[in-house]
Amino acid sequence: MKVSISVGSAYYDGNNWDGLVEYVCAADQLGVDSVWSAEAWGMEAVASLGYLAGRTENIGLGTGIMQISARTPAATAMSALALDRISNGRFRLGLGVSGPQVVEGLHGEAFAKPLARLREYTEIVRMAINGERVIYDGEHYVLPRRGGEGKALKLAIPPNPDLPIYLATLGPKSLRMTGEIADGWVGTSLIADHADILLDPIKQGAESVGRSLDDLDIQVSSQVDVSDDVDALIDKYRPSMAFTLGAMGSANTNFYNSAYSRAGFGDIAAEVQRLWVARDKPAAVAAVPDELVLAAYSIGTTDMVAERIRALAAAGVDSVRLGPLGKTAAEQIAHLEMATDLVHTATATPSSSRSVSR
Amino acid sequence: MSEGAPSARLDTRRKNDATLSIGVMSLGVDDGFLDYAREAEALGVASVWTAEFRGFDAFSPLAAIAAVTDRIELGTGIAQIGARSPAMLAMNAMGVQAISDGRFLLGLGTSGPQVMQGWHGAEFSRPIQRTRETIEIIRLITSGERLAYDGEIFQLPLPDSAGVSIRSIASVPEIPIYIASLGPANLSLTGEVADGWIGNSFFTDTSAVYFDHIAAGAQQAGRSLTDIDLTVAASVEFTDDVEEAGRRHADGYAFTFGAMGSGSTNFYNNAFARQGYGDDVAEVQRLWREGDRAAAAARVPIEIGLGTNLIGPVDTIRDRLRSSRDCGVNTLRVNPIGITLDARVAGLGQLMELVDQINSEPVDDATPGDTARNDISKAGRSS
C-alpha cells in the first residue's frame, strides 16, 4: 500500500508555510507516493504545488481537488500542464465539483447537474491537454462559445496525453463515471468493511469501457493515529466525524453524509446532522458511535491500525492518504515516518504483514 | 508574512519616479526559467513577469520561482480575466502571496474575444466593466470581507441559489493589482482603480497617448499619475546594425497587426493608430489578410520596431533608458536578451549596468507625461 499525504489548504497560510515545506520535503525523502493540495474558500490548490515542485524530487504532486466551477476547462488544462512541466511529469490533476455553497456563493456559477458538468468538463480538459483543437457541443459547455468571435483553438505548447486525471466523487453515478473516464480516484468516507459500496460502481464503470479497477489509482483518506489509549483516540476523532456528517455541504446536499448512510450508518448520520444543524454541537458529537469512528479512521493500537490498513488494501485501495499530525514540523515528520513504516510493513508481504507489532 | 512589507514595497515603486527599474519576462516553463529568475534577482532586477496565452498558466511558474528566490517581485503579466471566476483569481493571488512572503503582483488583462470565447468558452462582453467588477470582487475577498456583490455582470452569491456569502479563511494579504490596458476607457479605469499599469506598444515620445488617460482616471479617484506604477514592455538588443535589428523587430509586428484580434477588434492596431501609425497599420493588416505576409512585414515602418524597443549600441540603449525614465516609466519589462541562458544573463547584466548609471545621474525635473522626444522614433516618423 502506498502512502500519500494531504496538505489541505488552510495550512499554507504564510505562518505555517515554512514548516509545511519541511514536512513535504521529509515526505519526499521517506518515499511517500504523493502530496495533495486542496481548495477551500480563500485558498487554492495550484500555488503550493508550484512551489513544492521546486523543492522536491520524486514525490507526486496532486490537486485534491481543483474546483471545476472556478476555472474554465482550458484554464485548468493550462495550470495542469504548467505544474506537470515544472515537476518533470510528477503532476496529477484532481478535479471535483465542490458544493453549492461555494460554487454558487463564491464563484457565482450554477451548481445544478454536477455529474454531467464534471463529465463534460473532464472531457474538454483532456482534449486541451492532448493538444486537440477544442470543439465541444455539450449540454453545459459549448466551445467555441456560440454567437461570438471565438475560434476553435488548440494548445500553443507541447501536449501531454499521459497526464493523469483523478476525480473526487462519492455518489454511485459519479463513482461509475470515475471508473469510466478517470485515471484515479480521490476517495473519502470509505469504510473498509463496506468498501464495495464505493468501489463496485467504480469497477462497473471501468468494466463498461473495457478496463478494470486495477487501471485506476484508488486513493482513500484515512488518518493513521497510534496509541494504546484507544478510548482517548476515539474521543479525539469523534468531533471530526460529527463535523463531516453535520457541517459539510448543506442540509440537502452532504455527499459524505450520504456515503456513510449507504455504508449502513444512515440513522446515525441523519441524527448527527439534525443535531448539528440545530446548533447542538456537543449532542451531535456525542451521537457519533465508537464503532463509526473506529471504522472510518485508521486509529488504535499498532495492531489495530495494521489491521485497518490491511483491510483497506484487501478491499482494493492502492494508497492511503494521511494528514499532518502534530503541532510542529518535527512532530508531523515523526508521525509520518512512523505511519509510513507501519503502512508499508503491514502490507509489504503476507509474512511481514503478520509480524507487524511493536 | 511580515505585516506592512508589501505596502512599503508598493510605496517605493510608486513614489520613486526618479529611477527606472527593470523587470524581466519569464521564459514560460522552459528549462532554465528558474535559473534565469535567480540570475535576474542576483543582478538586481526588480520583478519577473509571466504571461498567459494558450499554454502554461501565469501563476504556477511564479510559485516555482518563489521557491528559489528571496527578493524579486512576482507578477502575472497577465492573468486572463474570464478564465477563472473573480474569486479564483483572488484565491490564486492569495496563494502565491502567502508562499512568497508578499512579493506577488496581480496583473490582469481581458485577453481578446477569440481566445476568451473560443478557447475558454467564456463571455467577453463589456470587458472594461468586467475588469472593474472583477477587481472589486477580488478586493472584497482579499480584505477579509464576507463576499456579497451586486454588480451589472456579477451577482454574488448567485441570486436565488444555495450559495452562501463566504468570508475567506486565508489571512488578509495586500495584493497590488495591475491592469494591462491600451484603449482610452481601460487606461482611465487603470488610473482610477489599479496600483499599476502593464503597458506595451509604447513610444516614449507619444507617452501622453497613454498617460493622459491614466492621469484622468487617477484624478477622478483623487489620485495622480505618480500613484500608479507604470510598467512598459520592451525588447532590448545591443547591436551596431540598427537598421537590420530595427527592420527585424518591425517585421515581427506584421503578425500583431494582421493576425491578432478579429477584423473588428484588434486592440494593438487601435493603439498604434492613436500614436500616428493608423494608415500604416491598416495597410499591413490588409496585406496580411490578402495572404502576402512578406509584403505585410515589409510595410511595417522601421520606426515601430525601433520606437517600441531598445535597440542599438550601448550609448543608444543608455539614451533610450533615460528617455523611458524621463517620460515617467517606472519599470521596463524586458524580453530575454539573446538565446542561451549565458547570453541572456550577460545581456541583462549589461543592461543593469546602464540602468545603474542613469539612475545615479542628477535628474532634471522632468515630470511624467512630458513628451521627452526620442531621436530615433522622431527622425524616422513617416506620417
CSV table of N, CA and C in Angstrom, one decimal, chain A residues 157-240:
chain,number,residue,atom,x,y,z
A,157,ILE,N,1.5,24.9,-26.8
A,157,ILE,CA,2.7,24.3,-26.2
A,157,ILE,C,2.5,22.8,-26.4
A,158,PRO,N,3.6,22.1,-26.1
A,158,PRO,CA,3.5,20.6,-26.3
A,158,PRO,C,2.5,20.0,-25.4
A,159,PRO,N,1.7,19.1,-25.9
A,159,PRO,CA,0.6,18.4,-25.1
A,159,PRO,C,1.2,17.3,-24.2
A,160,ASN,N,0.4,16.8,-23.3
A,160,ASN,CA,0.8,15.6,-22.6
A,160,ASN,C,-0.4,14.6,-22.3
A,161,PRO,N,-0.6,13.8,-23.3
A,161,PRO,CA,-1.8,12.9,-23.2
A,161,PRO,C,-1.7,11.9,-22.0
A,162,ASP,N,-0.5,11.8,-21.5
A,162,ASP,CA,-0.3,10.8,-20.3
A,162,ASP,C,-0.6,11.5,-19.0
A,163,LEU,N,-0.9,12.8,-19.0
A,163,LEU,CA,-1.1,13.4,-17.7
A,163,LEU,C,-2.4,12.8,-17.0
A,164,PRO,N,-2.2,12.2,-15.8
A,164,PRO,CA,-3.3,11.5,-15.1
A,164,PRO,C,-4.3,12.5,-14.6
A,165,ILE,N,-5.6,12.1,-14.7
A,165,ILE,CA,-6.7,12.9,-14.2
A,165,ILE,C,-7.4,12.0,-13.1
A,166,TYR,N,-7.5,12.5,-11.9
A,166,TYR,CA,-8.2,11.9,-10.8
A,166,TYR,C,-9.5,12.6,-10.6
A,167,LEU,N,-10.6,11.9,-10.2
A,167,LEU,CA,-11.8,12.6,-9.8
A,167,LEU,C,-12.1,12.3,-8.4
A,168,ALA,N,-12.6,13.3,-7.7
A,168,ALA,CA,-13.1,13.2,-6.3
A,168,ALA,C,-14.6,13.0,-6.4
A,169,THR,N,-15.1,11.8,-6.2
A,169,THR,CA,-16.5,11.6,-6.4
A,169,THR,C,-17.0,10.7,-5.2
A,170,LEU,N,-18.3,10.7,-5.0
A,170,LEU,CA,-18.9,9.9,-3.9
A,170,LEU,C,-20.2,9.2,-4.2
A,171,GLY,N,-21.0,9.8,-5.1
A,171,GLY,CA,-22.3,9.3,-5.4
A,171,GLY,C,-22.1,8.1,-6.4
A,172,PRO,N,-23.1,7.2,-6.4
A,172,PRO,CA,-23.0,6.0,-7.2
A,172,PRO,C,-22.7,6.3,-8.7
A,173,LYS,N,-23.5,7.2,-9.2
A,173,LYS,CA,-23.3,7.6,-10.7
A,173,LYS,C,-22.0,8.2,-10.9
A,174,SER,N,-21.6,9.1,-10.1
A,174,SER,CA,-20.3,9.8,-10.3
A,174,SER,C,-19.1,8.8,-10.1
A,175,LEU,N,-19.3,7.8,-9.2
A,175,LEU,CA,-18.2,6.8,-9.0
A,175,LEU,C,-18.1,6.0,-10.3
A,176,ARG,N,-19.3,5.7,-10.8
A,176,ARG,CA,-19.3,4.9,-12.1
A,176,ARG,C,-18.5,5.6,-13.2
A,177,MET,N,-18.8,6.9,-13.2
A,177,MET,CA,-18.2,7.8,-14.3
A,177,MET,C,-16.7,7.8,-14.0
A,178,THR,N,-16.3,7.8,-12.8
A,178,THR,CA,-14.9,7.8,-12.4
A,178,THR,C,-14.2,6.6,-13.0
A,179,GLY,N,-14.9,5.5,-12.9
A,179,GLY,CA,-14.3,4.2,-13.4
A,179,GLY,C,-14.2,4.3,-14.9
A,180,GLU,N,-15.2,5.0,-15.5
A,180,GLU,CA,-15.2,5.1,-17.0
A,180,GLU,C,-14.1,6.0,-17.5
A,181,ILE,N,-13.9,7.2,-16.9
A,181,ILE,CA,-13.1,8.2,-17.6
A,181,ILE,C,-11.8,8.6,-16.9
A,182,ALA,N,-11.6,8.2,-15.6
A,182,ALA,CA,-10.5,8.8,-14.8
A,182,ALA,C,-9.4,7.8,-14.7
A,183,ASP,N,-8.2,8.3,-14.3
A,183,ASP,CA,-7.0,7.5,-14.1
A,183,ASP,C,-6.9,7.2,-12.6
A,184,GLY,N,-7.6,7.9,-11.8
A,184,GLY,CA,-7.5,7.7,-10.3
A,184,GLY,C,-8.8,8.2,-9.6
A,185,TRP,N,-8.9,7.8,-8.4
A,185,TRP,CA,-10.0,8.3,-7.5
A,185,TRP,C,-9.4,8.9,-6.3
A,186,VAL,N,-9.8,10.1,-6.0
A,186,VAL,CA,-9.5,10.8,-4.8
A,186,VAL,C,-10.6,10.5,-3.8
A,187,GLY,N,-10.5,9.5,-3.0
A,187,GLY,CA,-11.6,8.9,-2.2
A,187,GLY,C,-11.6,9.4,-0.8
A,188,THR,N,-12.8,9.5,-0.3
A,188,THR,CA,-13.1,9.8,1.2
A,188,THR,C,-14.2,8.9,1.6
A,189,SER,N,-14.4,9.0,2.9
A,189,SER,CA,-15.6,8.3,3.5
A,189,SER,C,-15.7,6.8,3.2
A,190,LEU,N,-14.5,6.2,3.0
A,190,LEU,CA,-14.6,4.8,2.7
A,190,LEU,C,-14.3,4.0,3.9
A,191,ILE,N,-15.2,3.1,4.2
A,191,ILE,CA,-15.1,2.2,5.4
A,191,ILE,C,-14.7,0.8,4.8
A,192,ALA,N,-13.6,0.3,5.2
A,192,ALA,CA,-13.0,-0.9,4.6
A,192,ALA,C,-14.0,-2.1,4.5
A,193,ASP,N,-14.8,-2.3,5.6
A,193,ASP,CA,-15.7,-3.4,5.7
A,193,ASP,C,-16.9,-3.2,4.7
A,194,HIS,N,-17.1,-1.9,4.3
A,194,HIS,CA,-18.2,-1.7,3.3
A,194,HIS,C,-17.6,-1.0,2.1
A,195,ALA,N,-16.4,-1.4,1.7
A,195,ALA,CA,-15.7,-0.7,0.6
A,195,ALA,C,-16.4,-0.9,-0.7
A,196,ASP,N,-17.1,-2.1,-0.8
A,196,ASP,CA,-17.8,-2.4,-2.1
A,196,ASP,C,-18.8,-1.3,-2.5
A,197,ILE,N,-19.4,-0.7,-1.4
A,197,ILE,CA,-20.4,0.3,-1.7
A,197,ILE,C,-19.9,1.5,-2.6
A,198,LEU,N,-18.6,1.8,-2.4
A,198,LEU,CA,-18.0,2.9,-3.2
A,198,LEU,C,-17.2,2.3,-4.4
A,199,LEU,N,-16.5,1.2,-4.1
A,199,LEU,CA,-15.6,0.6,-5.2
A,199,LEU,C,-16.3,-0.1,-6.3
A,200,ASP,N,-17.5,-0.8,-6.0
A,200,ASP,CA,-18.2,-1.5,-7.0
A,200,ASP,C,-18.6,-0.7,-8.2
A,201,PRO,N,-19.2,0.5,-7.9
A,201,PRO,CA,-19.6,1.4,-9.0
A,201,PRO,C,-18.4,1.8,-9.9
A,202,ILE,N,-17.2,2.0,-9.2
A,202,ILE,CA,-16.0,2.4,-10.0
A,202,ILE,C,-15.6,1.2,-10.9
A,203,LYS,N,-15.7,0.0,-10.3
A,203,LYS,CA,-15.3,-1.2,-11.0
A,203,LYS,C,-16.3,-1.4,-12.2
A,204,GLN,N,-17.6,-1.2,-12.0
A,204,GLN,CA,-18.5,-1.4,-13.1
A,204,GLN,C,-18.3,-0.4,-14.2
A,205,GLY,N,-18.0,0.9,-13.8
A,205,GLY,CA,-17.7,1.9,-14.8
A,205,GLY,C,-16.5,1.6,-15.6
A,206,ALA,N,-15.5,1.1,-14.9
A,206,ALA,CA,-14.2,0.7,-15.6
A,206,ALA,C,-14.5,-0.4,-16.6
A,207,GLU,N,-15.3,-1.4,-16.1
A,207,GLU,CA,-15.5,-2.6,-16.9
A,207,GLU,C,-16.4,-2.2,-18.1
A,208,SER,N,-17.2,-1.2,-18.0
A,208,SER,CA,-18.1,-0.8,-19.1
A,208,SER,C,-17.4,-0.3,-20.2
A,209,VAL,N,-16.1,0.1,-20.0
A,209,VAL,CA,-15.3,0.6,-21.1
A,209,VAL,C,-14.1,-0.3,-21.4
A,210,GLY,N,-14.2,-1.5,-20.9
A,210,GLY,CA,-13.1,-2.5,-21.1
A,210,GLY,C,-11.9,-2.3,-20.3
A,211,ARG,N,-12.1,-1.7,-19.1
A,211,ARG,CA,-10.9,-1.5,-18.2
A,211,ARG,C,-11.3,-2.3,-16.9
A,212,SER,N,-10.4,-2.2,-16.0
A,212,SER,CA,-10.7,-2.8,-14.7
A,212,SER,C,-10.3,-1.9,-13.6
A,213,LEU,N,-10.6,-2.2,-12.4
A,213,LEU,CA,-10.3,-1.4,-11.2
A,213,LEU,C,-8.8,-1.2,-11.1
A,214,ASP,N,-8.1,-2.2,-11.5
A,214,ASP,CA,-6.6,-2.0,-11.5
A,214,ASP,C,-6.0,-0.9,-12.3
A,215,ASP,N,-6.8,-0.5,-13.3
A,215,ASP,CA,-6.4,0.6,-14.2
A,215,ASP,C,-6.5,2.0,-13.5
A,216,LEU,N,-7.1,2.0,-12.3
A,216,LEU,CA,-7.2,3.3,-11.6
A,216,LEU,C,-6.4,3.2,-10.3
A,217,ASP,N,-5.8,4.4,-10.0
A,217,ASP,CA,-5.2,4.5,-8.7
A,217,ASP,C,-6.2,4.9,-7.7
A,218,ILE,N,-6.5,3.9,-6.8
A,218,ILE,CA,-7.6,4.1,-5.8
A,218,ILE,C,-6.9,4.7,-4.5
A,219,GLN,N,-7.3,5.9,-4.2
A,219,GLN,CA,-6.6,6.5,-3.1
A,219,GLN,C,-7.7,7.0,-2.1
A,220,VAL,N,-7.5,6.7,-0.8
A,220,VAL,CA,-8.5,7.0,0.2
A,220,VAL,C,-7.9,7.6,1.4
A,221,SER,N,-8.6,8.6,1.9
A,221,SER,CA,-8.1,9.3,3.1
A,221,SER,C,-8.5,8.5,4.3
A,222,SER,N,-7.6,8.2,5.2
A,222,SER,CA,-7.8,7.6,6.5
A,222,SER,C,-6.7,7.9,7.4
A,223,GLN,N,-6.9,8.8,8.3
A,223,GLN,CA,-5.8,9.2,9.2
A,223,GLN,C,-5.3,8.1,10.0
A,224,VAL,N,-4.0,8.0,10.1
A,224,VAL,CA,-3.3,7.0,11.0
A,224,VAL,C,-2.9,7.7,12.3
A,225,ASP,N,-3.4,7.1,13.4
A,225,ASP,CA,-3.0,7.6,14.7
A,225,ASP,C,-2.9,6.5,15.7
A,226,VAL,N,-1.8,6.3,16.3
A,226,VAL,CA,-1.5,5.2,17.1
A,226,VAL,C,-1.4,5.5,18.6
A,227,SER,N,-2.1,4.8,19.4
A,227,SER,CA,-2.0,5.0,20.9
A,227,SER,C,-2.6,3.7,21.5
A,228,ASP,N,-2.1,3.4,22.7
A,228,ASP,CA,-2.7,2.3,23.4
A,228,ASP,C,-4.0,2.7,24.1
A,229,ASP,N,-4.2,4.1,24.3
A,229,ASP,CA,-5.4,4.6,24.9
A,229,ASP,C,-6.4,4.8,23.8
A,230,VAL,N,-7.1,3.7,23.4
A,230,VAL,CA,-8.0,3.7,22.3
A,230,VAL,C,-9.2,4.6,22.6
A,231,ASP,N,-9.7,4.6,23.8
A,231,ASP,CA,-10.9,5.5,24.1
A,231,ASP,C,-10.5,6.9,23.9
A,232,ALA,N,-9.3,7.3,24.3
A,232,ALA,CA,-8.9,8.7,24.1
A,232,ALA,C,-8.9,9.0,22.6
A,233,LEU,N,-8.4,8.1,21.8
A,233,LEU,CA,-8.3,8.3,20.4
A,233,LEU,C,-9.7,8.5,19.8
A,234,ILE,N,-10.6,7.6,20.2
A,234,ILE,CA,-12.0,7.7,19.7
A,234,ILE,C,-12.6,9.1,20.0
A,235,ASP,N,-12.3,9.5,21.2
A,235,ASP,CA,-12.9,10.9,21.6
A,235,ASP,C,-12.2,12.0,20.8
A,236,LYS,N,-10.9,11.8,20.4
A,236,LYS,CA,-10.2,12.8,19.7
A,236,LYS,C,-10.8,12.9,18.3
A,237,TYR,N,-11.3,11.8,17.7
A,237,TYR,CA,-11.7,11.9,16.3
A,237,TYR,C,-13.3,12.0,16.2
A,238,ARG,N,-14.0,11.8,17.3
A,238,ARG,CA,-15.4,11.9,17.2
A,238,ARG,C,-15.9,13.3,16.7
A,239,PRO,N,-15.3,14.4,17.2
A,239,PRO,CA,-15.8,15.7,16.7
A,239,PRO,C,-15.6,15.9,15.2
A,240,SER,N,-14.5,15.3,14.7
A,240,SER,CA,-14.2,15.4,13.3
A,240,SER,C,-15.3,14.7,12.4
